[in-house]
Amino acid sequence: MSQYELIIIGAGPVGLAAGIEAKRVGLRFLIVEAGTICQSLVEYPSGMRFYSPADELAIGGYPFPTPHDEKPTRELALNYYRKVASAENLPIHTYERVERLERTAHGFVVHTQRLPHRQPARYETQAVLLCTGIWGTPRQLTVPGANLPHVFTRYDEPIRFWRKRVLIVGSGNSAGEAAIRLADADAQVWLAVEPPTLEQCRFRPFILREVLLRVEEQRITPLTEAHLERILPDCVELRCAQGVESLPVDFVLALIGLQPDRRLIEPLGVPLGADGKPIHDPNTYETPVSGLFVAGALSQDGFIYIARERVRYAIAAIAARVRS
Ligand SMILES: Cc1cc2nc3c(=O)[nH]c(=O)nc-3n(C[C@H](O)[C@H](O)[C@H](O)COP(=O)(O)OP(=O)(O)OC[C@H]3O[C@@H](n4cnc5c(N)ncnc54)[C@H](O)[C@@H]3O)c2cc1C
């Protein structure tokens, strides 16, 4: 008999929701997490505010109260998920990264390394549910100089950029929001976007409004139809609708999206979609590799209110499988 019926990999909001459901249906399970609980949220920018209202971030039926029904900040969300994980007393091994999944006749062997000493461990399980999200592997720029030490793919405190010249690259909400927050922290901000206008970026309406306001105040300089040529230690060379620029900058912030980490799934031969996410059954969330399931941001469910419901389908399918 396997040590576990289920191993859940990742203790983000969806891994925690999966754990609560696994506990409720009586599965013998363990959650293995590379960092602390909700490690991705820990790494979000400080003070970042979710777009969803609190009730859409809540899991396990635990209410998520916020003052005046505000949309929660990262800090409030971390506090909430910590309380839920403690209240449920979920079996979670934190600071233990899953390095490899090995298929066996009865399921899988999950190979891990415990931090900080990289001590190896292994667990036998009948099923695996991958809740590893996509936060851990940001897309990187591919131009020469992208690996220079002043080029970042994330930031924590906007004040780090106080009175510095920063080129932000990206046309999505993260880039728009970073431009706003860095401009408000007295950085000199250029925002390099691919579309011909800011209105054509993938910004939510309130982000677009705030960006345009700062453009008007000359606190953000937009560079549209921008294509980076190369990054040098003290400047960036790029082509854009405003001409060919050699822009003197102190930092480059490339916020050009996230992609799934393929290291666990590819060796098992899991077929991937065009977005790099594992193909899975839309009802059971099982991949074509029998016994291997996905949920949350690693599946197509990018919003927590959708993923928290659908992870129950996966747990129901896993319970049915291990009991058959
Ligand atoms: C800036 C930003 C704003 C967002 N705003 C909203 C919003 O308003 N509303 C909304 O619904 N969603 C929002 N999202 C998306 C939401 O945060 C994600 O959908 C949610 O965090 C996904 O949860 P998850 O548990 O699938 O993945 P994650 O939260 O990314 O958790 C994955 C976990 O897996 C762990 N892990 C990864 N690899 C391994 C490994 N090999 N071994 C062990 N553990 C591993 C990680 O450390 C992490 O803790 C936002 C995302 C971002 C980036």
Tab-separated table of C-alpha atoms and ligand atoms in Angstrom:
chain	number	residue	atom	x	y	z
A	1	MET	CA	0.000	0.000	0.000
A	2	SER	CA	1.251	3.494	-0.842
A	3	GLN	CA	2.217	5.799	1.985
A	4	TYR	CA	-0.336	8.369	0.733
A	5	GLU	CA	-3.437	8.323	-1.421
A	6	LEU	CA	-2.704	11.853	-2.600
A	7	ILE	CA	0.167	14.295	-2.614
A	8	ILE	CA	-0.740	17.903	-3.367
A	9	ILE	CA	2.202	19.908	-4.671
A	10	GLY	CA	1.998	23.615	-3.801
A	11	ALA	CA	0.266	25.338	-0.867
A	12	GLY	CA	-1.025	28.424	-2.676
A	13	PRO	CA	-4.696	29.380	-2.334
A	14	VAL	CA	-5.714	26.492	-4.597
A	15	GLY	CA	-3.415	23.916	-2.975
A	16	LEU	CA	-4.916	24.911	0.384
A	17	ALA	CA	-8.472	24.661	-1.005
A	18	ALA	CA	-7.564	21.211	-2.356
A	19	GLY	CA	-6.201	20.192	1.046
A	20	ILE	CA	-9.385	21.288	2.821
A	21	GLU	CA	-11.474	19.266	0.382
A	22	ALA	CA	-9.161	16.235	0.614
A	23	LYS	CA	-9.522	16.351	4.394
A	24	ARG	CA	-13.310	16.573	4.128
A	25	VAL	CA	-13.552	13.502	1.907
A	26	GLY	CA	-11.156	11.581	4.168
A	27	LEU	CA	-8.169	11.119	1.855
A	28	ARG	CA	-4.763	10.147	3.276
A	29	PHE	CA	-2.792	13.097	1.910
A	30	LEU	CA	0.137	15.457	2.301
A	31	ILE	CA	0.823	18.920	0.879
A	32	VAL	CA	4.423	19.631	-0.109
A	33	GLU	CA	5.381	23.281	-0.568
A	34	ALA	CA	8.691	24.697	-1.817
A	35	GLY	CA	8.418	27.872	0.254
A	36	THR	CA	6.009	28.879	2.963
A	37	ILE	CA	2.234	28.751	2.522
A	38	CYS	CA	1.121	31.080	-0.285
A	39	GLN	CA	4.728	31.660	-1.306
A	40	SER	CA	3.618	33.321	-4.557
A	41	LEU	CA	1.625	35.944	-2.657
A	42	VAL	CA	4.613	36.480	-0.357
A	43	GLU	CA	6.538	37.443	-3.500
A	44	TYR	CA	3.853	39.792	-4.899
A	45	PRO	CA	4.720	43.514	-4.575
A	46	SER	CA	4.085	44.852	-1.095
A	47	GLY	CA	0.761	46.624	-0.728
A	48	MET	CA	-0.516	45.097	-3.993
A	49	ARG	CA	-4.305	45.061	-4.098
A	50	PHE	CA	-6.277	42.169	-5.614
A	51	TYR	CA	-8.774	42.995	-8.366
A	52	SER	CA	-11.333	40.567	-6.950
A	53	PRO	CA	-13.493	41.268	-3.913
A	54	ALA	CA	-12.657	39.330	-0.763
A	55	ASP	CA	-15.495	36.820	-1.094
A	56	GLU	CA	-13.997	35.676	-4.416
A	57	LEU	CA	-10.643	34.983	-2.758
A	58	ALA	CA	-12.143	33.052	0.170
A	59	ILE	CA	-11.608	29.277	0.350
A	60	GLY	CA	-13.072	26.353	2.282
A	61	GLY	CA	-16.210	28.317	3.184
A	62	TYR	CA	-14.270	30.569	5.597
A	63	PRO	CA	-15.542	34.166	5.350
A	64	PHE	CA	-12.938	36.764	4.355
A	65	PRO	CA	-14.052	40.003	6.010
A	66	THR	CA	-12.447	43.268	4.880
A	67	PRO	CA	-13.055	46.784	6.215
A	68	HIS	CA	-15.764	48.541	4.182
A	69	ASP	CA	-15.806	45.623	1.697
A	70	GLU	CA	-12.487	46.813	0.266
A	71	LYS	CA	-10.638	44.685	-2.248
A	72	PRO	CA	-7.973	42.947	-0.181
A	73	THR	CA	-4.303	43.772	-0.255
A	74	ARG	CA	-1.663	41.067	-0.483
A	75	GLU	CA	-1.077	41.522	3.257
A	76	LEU	CA	-4.750	40.941	4.154
A	77	ALA	CA	-4.883	37.906	1.872
A	78	LEU	CA	-1.763	36.385	3.443
A	79	ASN	CA	-3.244	36.886	6.888
A	80	TYR	CA	-6.505	35.268	5.780
A	81	TYR	CA	-4.899	32.200	4.158
A	82	ARG	CA	-2.597	31.724	7.157
A	83	LYS	CA	-5.583	31.654	9.488
A	84	VAL	CA	-7.437	29.162	7.276
A	85	ALA	CA	-4.411	26.835	7.027
A	86	SER	CA	-3.954	26.981	10.819
A	87	ALA	CA	-7.657	26.461	11.554
A	88	GLU	CA	-7.735	23.398	9.304
A	89	ASN	CA	-4.404	22.138	10.667
A	90	LEU	CA	-3.543	20.884	7.208
A	91	PRO	CA	-0.592	18.481	6.863
A	92	ILE	CA	1.874	20.693	4.983
A	93	HIS	CA	5.611	20.245	4.608
A	94	THR	CA	6.906	23.741	3.905
A	95	TYR	CA	10.357	24.544	2.509
A	96	GLU	CA	10.420	21.216	0.698
A	97	ARG	CA	10.639	21.446	-3.088
A	98	VAL	CA	9.422	18.625	-5.306
A	99	GLU	CA	12.269	17.923	-7.697
A	100	ARG	CA	10.992	14.946	-9.643
A	101	LEU	CA	7.968	12.694	-10.108
A	102	GLU	CA	8.571	9.037	-10.847
A	103	ARG	CA	5.813	6.781	-12.143
A	104	THR	CA	5.397	3.350	-10.563
A	105	ALA	CA	2.974	0.458	-11.026
A	106	HIS	CA	0.771	1.812	-8.201
A	107	GLY	CA	1.121	5.555	-8.672
A	108	PHE	CA	4.097	7.822	-8.136
A	109	VAL	CA	7.190	8.389	-6.085
A	110	VAL	CA	7.539	12.082	-5.254
A	111	HIS	CA	11.184	13.079	-4.848
A	112	THR	CA	11.834	16.210	-2.803
A	113	GLN	CA	14.609	18.284	-1.296
A	114	ARG	CA	14.197	19.859	2.113
A	115	LEU	CA	15.576	23.346	2.465
A	116	PRO	CA	17.910	24.807	3.512
A	117	HIS	CA	20.268	21.796	3.386
A	118	ARG	CA	18.779	20.125	0.281
A	119	GLN	CA	18.201	16.939	2.241
A	120	PRO	CA	16.471	14.432	-0.090
A	121	ALA	CA	13.164	12.742	0.787
A	122	ARG	CA	10.704	10.526	-1.095
A	123	TYR	CA	7.006	9.730	-0.729
A	124	GLU	CA	4.905	7.029	-2.357
A	125	THR	CA	1.435	8.066	-3.413
A	126	GLN	CA	-1.402	6.804	-5.556
A	127	ALA	CA	-2.242	10.212	-7.039
A	128	VAL	CA	-0.597	13.609	-7.446
A	129	LEU	CA	-2.383	16.955	-7.708
A	130	LEU	CA	-0.191	19.702	-9.138
A	131	CYS	CA	-1.087	23.127	-7.698
A	132	THR	CA	2.224	24.761	-8.517
A	133	GLY	CA	0.785	27.834	-10.247
A	134	ILE	CA	2.735	29.876	-12.775
A	135	TRP	CA	4.179	32.653	-10.622
A	136	GLY	CA	7.576	30.975	-10.159
A	137	THR	CA	8.639	31.254	-13.796
A	138	PRO	CA	8.282	34.781	-15.193
A	139	ARG	CA	8.948	35.273	-18.897
A	140	GLN	CA	12.394	36.691	-19.533
A	141	LEU	CA	13.453	39.220	-22.138
A	142	THR	CA	15.490	37.598	-24.887
A	143	VAL	CA	17.522	40.625	-25.993
A	144	PRO	CA	21.265	40.948	-25.359
A	145	GLY	CA	21.843	42.284	-21.855
A	146	ALA	CA	18.672	40.737	-20.401
A	147	ASN	CA	20.783	39.039	-17.720
A	148	LEU	CA	22.445	42.205	-16.465
A	149	PRO	CA	22.039	42.784	-12.712
A	150	HIS	CA	19.830	45.875	-13.085
A	151	VAL	CA	17.189	43.936	-15.070
A	152	PHE	CA	14.379	42.496	-12.911
A	153	THR	CA	11.247	40.457	-13.585
A	154	ARG	CA	9.549	41.446	-10.315
A	155	TYR	CA	9.776	44.025	-7.570
A	156	ASP	CA	8.792	44.233	-3.934
A	157	GLU	CA	8.938	47.803	-2.579
A	158	PRO	CA	8.386	50.691	-5.038
A	159	ILE	CA	10.584	52.910	-2.837
A	160	ARG	CA	13.632	50.970	-4.042
A	161	PHE	CA	13.277	52.992	-7.248
A	162	TRP	CA	13.019	56.433	-5.614
A	163	ARG	CA	14.442	59.046	-7.977
A	164	LYS	CA	15.779	56.361	-10.301
A	165	ARG	CA	15.223	56.096	-14.043
A	166	VAL	CA	13.228	52.947	-14.726
A	167	LEU	CA	12.122	51.405	-18.001
A	168	ILE	CA	9.092	49.167	-17.455
A	169	VAL	CA	8.448	46.710	-20.281
A	170	GLY	CA	5.015	45.117	-20.656
A	171	SER	CA	1.470	45.744	-21.849
A	172	GLY	CA	-0.487	43.934	-19.127
A	173	ASN	CA	-1.897	44.885	-15.746
A	174	SER	CA	1.292	44.096	-13.818
A	175	ALA	CA	3.303	46.508	-15.984
A	176	GLY	CA	0.616	49.211	-15.808
A	177	GLU	CA	0.312	48.866	-12.058
A	178	ALA	CA	4.089	48.943	-11.591
A	179	ALA	CA	4.286	52.134	-13.677
A	180	ILE	CA	1.696	53.783	-11.417
A	181	ARG	CA	3.312	52.668	-8.176
A	182	LEU	CA	6.859	53.527	-9.205
A	183	ALA	CA	5.782	56.954	-10.502
A	184	ASP	CA	4.093	57.524	-7.131
A	185	ALA	CA	7.378	56.553	-5.453
A	186	ASP	CA	9.072	59.423	-7.353
A	187	ALA	CA	10.805	57.227	-9.924
A	188	GLN	CA	11.199	58.532	-13.474
A	189	VAL	CA	9.216	55.973	-15.449
A	190	TRP	CA	9.179	55.003	-19.112
A	191	LEU	CA	6.528	52.458	-20.038
A	192	ALA	CA	7.404	50.456	-23.169
A	193	VAL	CA	4.345	48.736	-24.652
A	194	GLU	CA	3.810	46.766	-27.854
A	195	PRO	CA	0.451	48.227	-29.055
A	196	PRO	CA	0.250	51.591	-30.864
A	197	THR	CA	-1.689	53.189	-27.980
A	198	LEU	CA	-2.018	52.696	-24.230
A	199	GLU	CA	-5.752	52.190	-24.744
A	200	GLN	CA	-4.943	49.015	-26.705
A	201	CYS	CA	-2.932	47.503	-23.861
A	202	ARG	CA	-4.475	44.751	-21.717
A	203	PHE	CA	-4.968	47.173	-18.813
A	204	ARG	CA	-8.054	47.032	-16.642
A	205	PRO	CA	-10.025	50.299	-17.001
A	206	PHE	CA	-8.956	51.687	-13.611
A	207	ILE	CA	-5.291	50.947	-14.349
A	208	LEU	CA	-5.524	52.641	-17.761
A	209	ARG	CA	-7.166	55.665	-16.143
A	210	GLU	CA	-4.422	55.992	-13.528
A	211	VAL	CA	-1.643	55.492	-16.097
A	212	LEU	CA	-3.125	58.158	-18.408
A	213	LEU	CA	-3.393	60.579	-15.501
A	214	ARG	CA	0.320	60.202	-14.762
A	215	VAL	CA	1.186	60.490	-18.454
A	216	GLU	CA	-0.660	63.815	-18.479
A	217	GLU	CA	1.312	64.882	-15.407
A	218	GLN	CA	4.518	63.794	-17.223
A	219	ARG	CA	5.345	61.296	-14.496
A	220	ILE	CA	5.110	58.340	-16.899
A	221	THR	CA	6.492	58.543	-20.441
A	222	PRO	CA	4.849	56.002	-22.757
A	223	LEU	CA	6.853	54.384	-25.557
A	224	THR	CA	4.432	52.642	-27.926
A	225	GLU	CA	5.110	49.952	-30.567
A	226	ALA	CA	8.280	49.414	-28.584
A	227	HIS	CA	10.883	46.780	-29.493
A	228	LEU	CA	13.932	46.470	-27.295
A	229	GLU	CA	17.177	45.993	-29.201
A	230	ARG	CA	19.623	45.542	-26.345
A	231	ILE	CA	20.287	46.476	-22.751
A	232	LEU	CA	23.613	47.991	-21.763
A	233	PRO	CA	24.805	48.739	-18.210
A	234	ASP	CA	23.725	52.392	-18.418
A	235	CYS	CA	21.153	52.564	-21.219
A	236	VAL	CA	18.605	50.658	-23.282
A	237	GLU	CA	18.475	50.775	-27.052
A	238	LEU	CA	15.008	50.438	-28.514
A	239	ARG	CA	12.819	51.240	-31.495
A	240	CYS	CA	9.372	52.681	-30.905
A	241	ALA	CA	6.728	54.902	-32.510
A	242	GLN	CA	8.485	57.846	-30.911
A	243	GLY	CA	11.702	57.011	-32.852
A	244	VAL	CA	14.931	55.147	-32.167
A	245	GLU	CA	15.928	55.742	-28.604
A	246	SER	CA	19.017	55.220	-26.545
A	247	LEU	CA	17.476	55.642	-23.158
A	248	PRO	CA	19.691	56.206	-20.114
A	249	VAL	CA	18.189	54.074	-17.311
A	250	ASP	CA	19.162	52.796	-13.884
A	251	PHE	CA	16.803	49.791	-13.904
A	252	VAL	CA	14.758	47.729	-16.337
A	253	LEU	CA	11.621	46.011	-15.057
A	254	ALA	CA	10.411	43.352	-17.502
A	255	LEU	CA	6.821	42.453	-16.587
A	256	ILE	CA	5.960	40.484	-19.698
A	257	GLY	CA	3.970	37.622	-18.242
A	258	LEU	CA	4.301	34.285	-16.515
A	259	GLN	CA	4.655	30.773	-17.837
A	260	PRO	CA	4.300	27.291	-16.342
A	261	ASP	CA	7.345	25.533	-14.954
A	262	ARG	CA	7.708	22.429	-17.128
A	263	ARG	CA	10.353	20.648	-15.093
A	264	LEU	CA	7.991	18.313	-13.225
A	265	ILE	CA	5.554	17.615	-16.043
A	266	GLU	CA	7.651	17.299	-19.175
A	267	PRO	CA	9.676	14.225	-18.097
A	268	LEU	CA	6.380	12.360	-17.511
A	269	GLY	CA	5.334	13.028	-21.091
A	270	VAL	CA	2.323	15.179	-20.160
A	271	PRO	CA	1.120	16.886	-23.360
A	272	LEU	CA	1.122	20.675	-23.105
A	273	GLY	CA	-1.174	23.235	-24.722
A	274	ALA	CA	0.031	26.257	-26.701
A	275	ASP	CA	0.219	28.191	-23.408
A	276	GLY	CA	2.557	25.556	-21.937
A	277	LYS	CA	-0.087	24.336	-19.477
A	278	PRO	CA	-0.813	20.605	-19.155
A	279	ILE	CA	-3.715	19.250	-21.178
A	280	HIS	CA	-6.322	17.820	-18.807
A	281	ASP	CA	-9.840	16.436	-18.699
A	282	PRO	CA	-12.171	19.432	-18.121
A	283	ASN	CA	-14.344	17.443	-15.713
A	284	THR	CA	-11.849	15.492	-13.622
A	285	TYR	CA	-8.717	17.648	-14.117
A	286	GLU	CA	-6.741	14.456	-14.735
A	287	THR	CA	-3.960	14.729	-17.297
A	288	PRO	CA	-3.430	11.948	-19.862
A	289	VAL	CA	-0.895	10.548	-17.347
A	290	SER	CA	-3.149	8.374	-15.198
A	291	GLY	CA	-3.272	9.563	-11.574
A	292	LEU	CA	-1.705	12.969	-12.304
A	293	PHE	CA	-4.124	15.874	-11.813
A	294	VAL	CA	-3.750	19.675	-12.105
A	295	ALA	CA	-5.619	22.604	-10.566
A	296	GLY	CA	-5.451	26.359	-10.113
A	297	ALA	CA	-3.298	28.662	-12.182
A	298	LEU	CA	-1.460	25.685	-13.726
A	299	SER	CA	-4.779	24.574	-15.253
A	300	GLN	CA	-6.910	27.073	-17.150
A	301	ASP	CA	-8.439	28.411	-13.910
A	302	GLY	CA	-6.634	31.722	-13.400
A	303	PHE	CA	-9.152	33.131	-10.914
A	304	ILE	CA	-9.376	31.828	-7.380
A	305	TYR	CA	-13.197	31.828	-7.268
A	306	ILE	CA	-13.260	29.467	-10.252
A	307	ALA	CA	-10.344	27.285	-9.157
A	308	ARG	CA	-11.622	26.818	-5.585
A	309	GLU	CA	-14.840	25.271	-6.954
A	310	ARG	CA	-13.270	23.188	-9.685
A	311	VAL	CA	-10.559	21.744	-7.473
A	312	ARG	CA	-13.413	19.862	-5.829
A	313	TYR	CA	-14.006	18.023	-9.119
A	314	ALA	CA	-10.386	16.891	-9.056
A	315	ILE	CA	-10.574	15.759	-5.422
A	316	ALA	CA	-13.828	13.876	-6.097
A	317	ALA	CA	-12.211	12.135	-9.080
A	318	ILE	CA	-9.105	11.287	-7.030
A	319	ALA	CA	-11.209	9.884	-4.160
A	320	ALA	CA	-13.197	7.759	-6.605
A	321	ARG	CA	-9.983	6.515	-8.230
A	322	VAL	CA	-8.111	5.505	-5.076
A	323	ARG	CA	-11.176	3.786	-3.642
A	324	SER	CA	-12.033	1.830	-6.790
B	1	LIG	C1	-0.333	40.492	-9.421
B	1	LIG	C2	-1.422	39.452	-9.404
B	1	LIG	C3	-2.722	39.812	-9.081
B	1	LIG	C4	-3.730	38.849	-9.047
B	1	LIG	N1	-5.004	39.215	-8.722
B	1	LIG	C5	-5.979	38.279	-8.678
B	1	LIG	C6	-7.315	38.616	-8.320
B	1	LIG	O1	-7.631	39.760	-8.072
B	1	LIG	N2	-8.240	37.619	-8.261
B	1	LIG	C7	-7.929	36.305	-8.533
B	1	LIG	O2	-8.811	35.439	-8.457
B	1	LIG	N3	-6.674	35.964	-8.879
B	1	LIG	C8	-5.705	36.913	-8.959
B	1	LIG	N4	-4.436	36.566	-9.322
B	1	LIG	C9	-4.165	35.167	-9.637
B	1	LIG	C10	-4.069	34.377	-8.353
B	1	LIG	O3	-3.143	34.955	-7.477
B	1	LIG	C11	-3.664	32.996	-8.727
B	1	LIG	O4	-4.648	32.456	-9.579
B	1	LIG	C12	-3.571	32.135	-7.508
B	1	LIG	O5	-2.524	32.532	-6.660
B	1	LIG	C13	-3.311	30.755	-8.008
B	1	LIG	O6	-3.200	29.953	-6.943
B	1	LIG	P1	-2.423	28.590	-7.104
B	1	LIG	O7	-2.549	27.972	-5.761
B	1	LIG	O8	-2.871	27.866	-8.310
B	1	LIG	O9	-0.908	29.026	-7.436
B	1	LIG	P2	0.111	29.865	-6.558
B	1	LIG	O10	-0.569	30.822	-5.668
B	1	LIG	O11	1.118	30.399	-7.509
B	1	LIG	O12	0.779	28.763	-5.632
B	1	LIG	C14	1.670	27.810	-6.138
B	1	LIG	C15	2.499	27.273	-4.990
B	1	LIG	O13	3.233	26.153	-5.458
B	1	LIG	C16	4.526	26.201	-4.904
B	1	LIG	N5	5.414	25.414	-5.766
B	1	LIG	C17	5.770	25.687	-7.039
B	1	LIG	N6	6.607	24.732	-7.505
B	1	LIG	C18	6.769	23.835	-6.499
B	1	LIG	C19	7.526	22.622	-6.366
B	1	LIG	N7	8.276	22.144	-7.367
B	1	LIG	N8	7.478	21.954	-5.186
B	1	LIG	C20	6.705	22.416	-4.166
B	1	LIG	N9	5.974	23.556	-4.241
B	1	LIG	C21	6.004	24.260	-5.392
B	1	LIG	C22	4.852	27.678	-4.867
B	1	LIG	O14	5.885	27.963	-3.940
B	1	LIG	C23	3.512	28.286	-4.475
B	1	LIG	O15	3.359	28.434	-3.079
B	1	LIG	C24	-3.428	37.508	-9.362
B	1	LIG	C25	-2.121	37.155	-9.701
B	1	LIG	C26	-1.124	38.113	-9.726
B	1	LIG	C27	0.268	37.687	-10.098
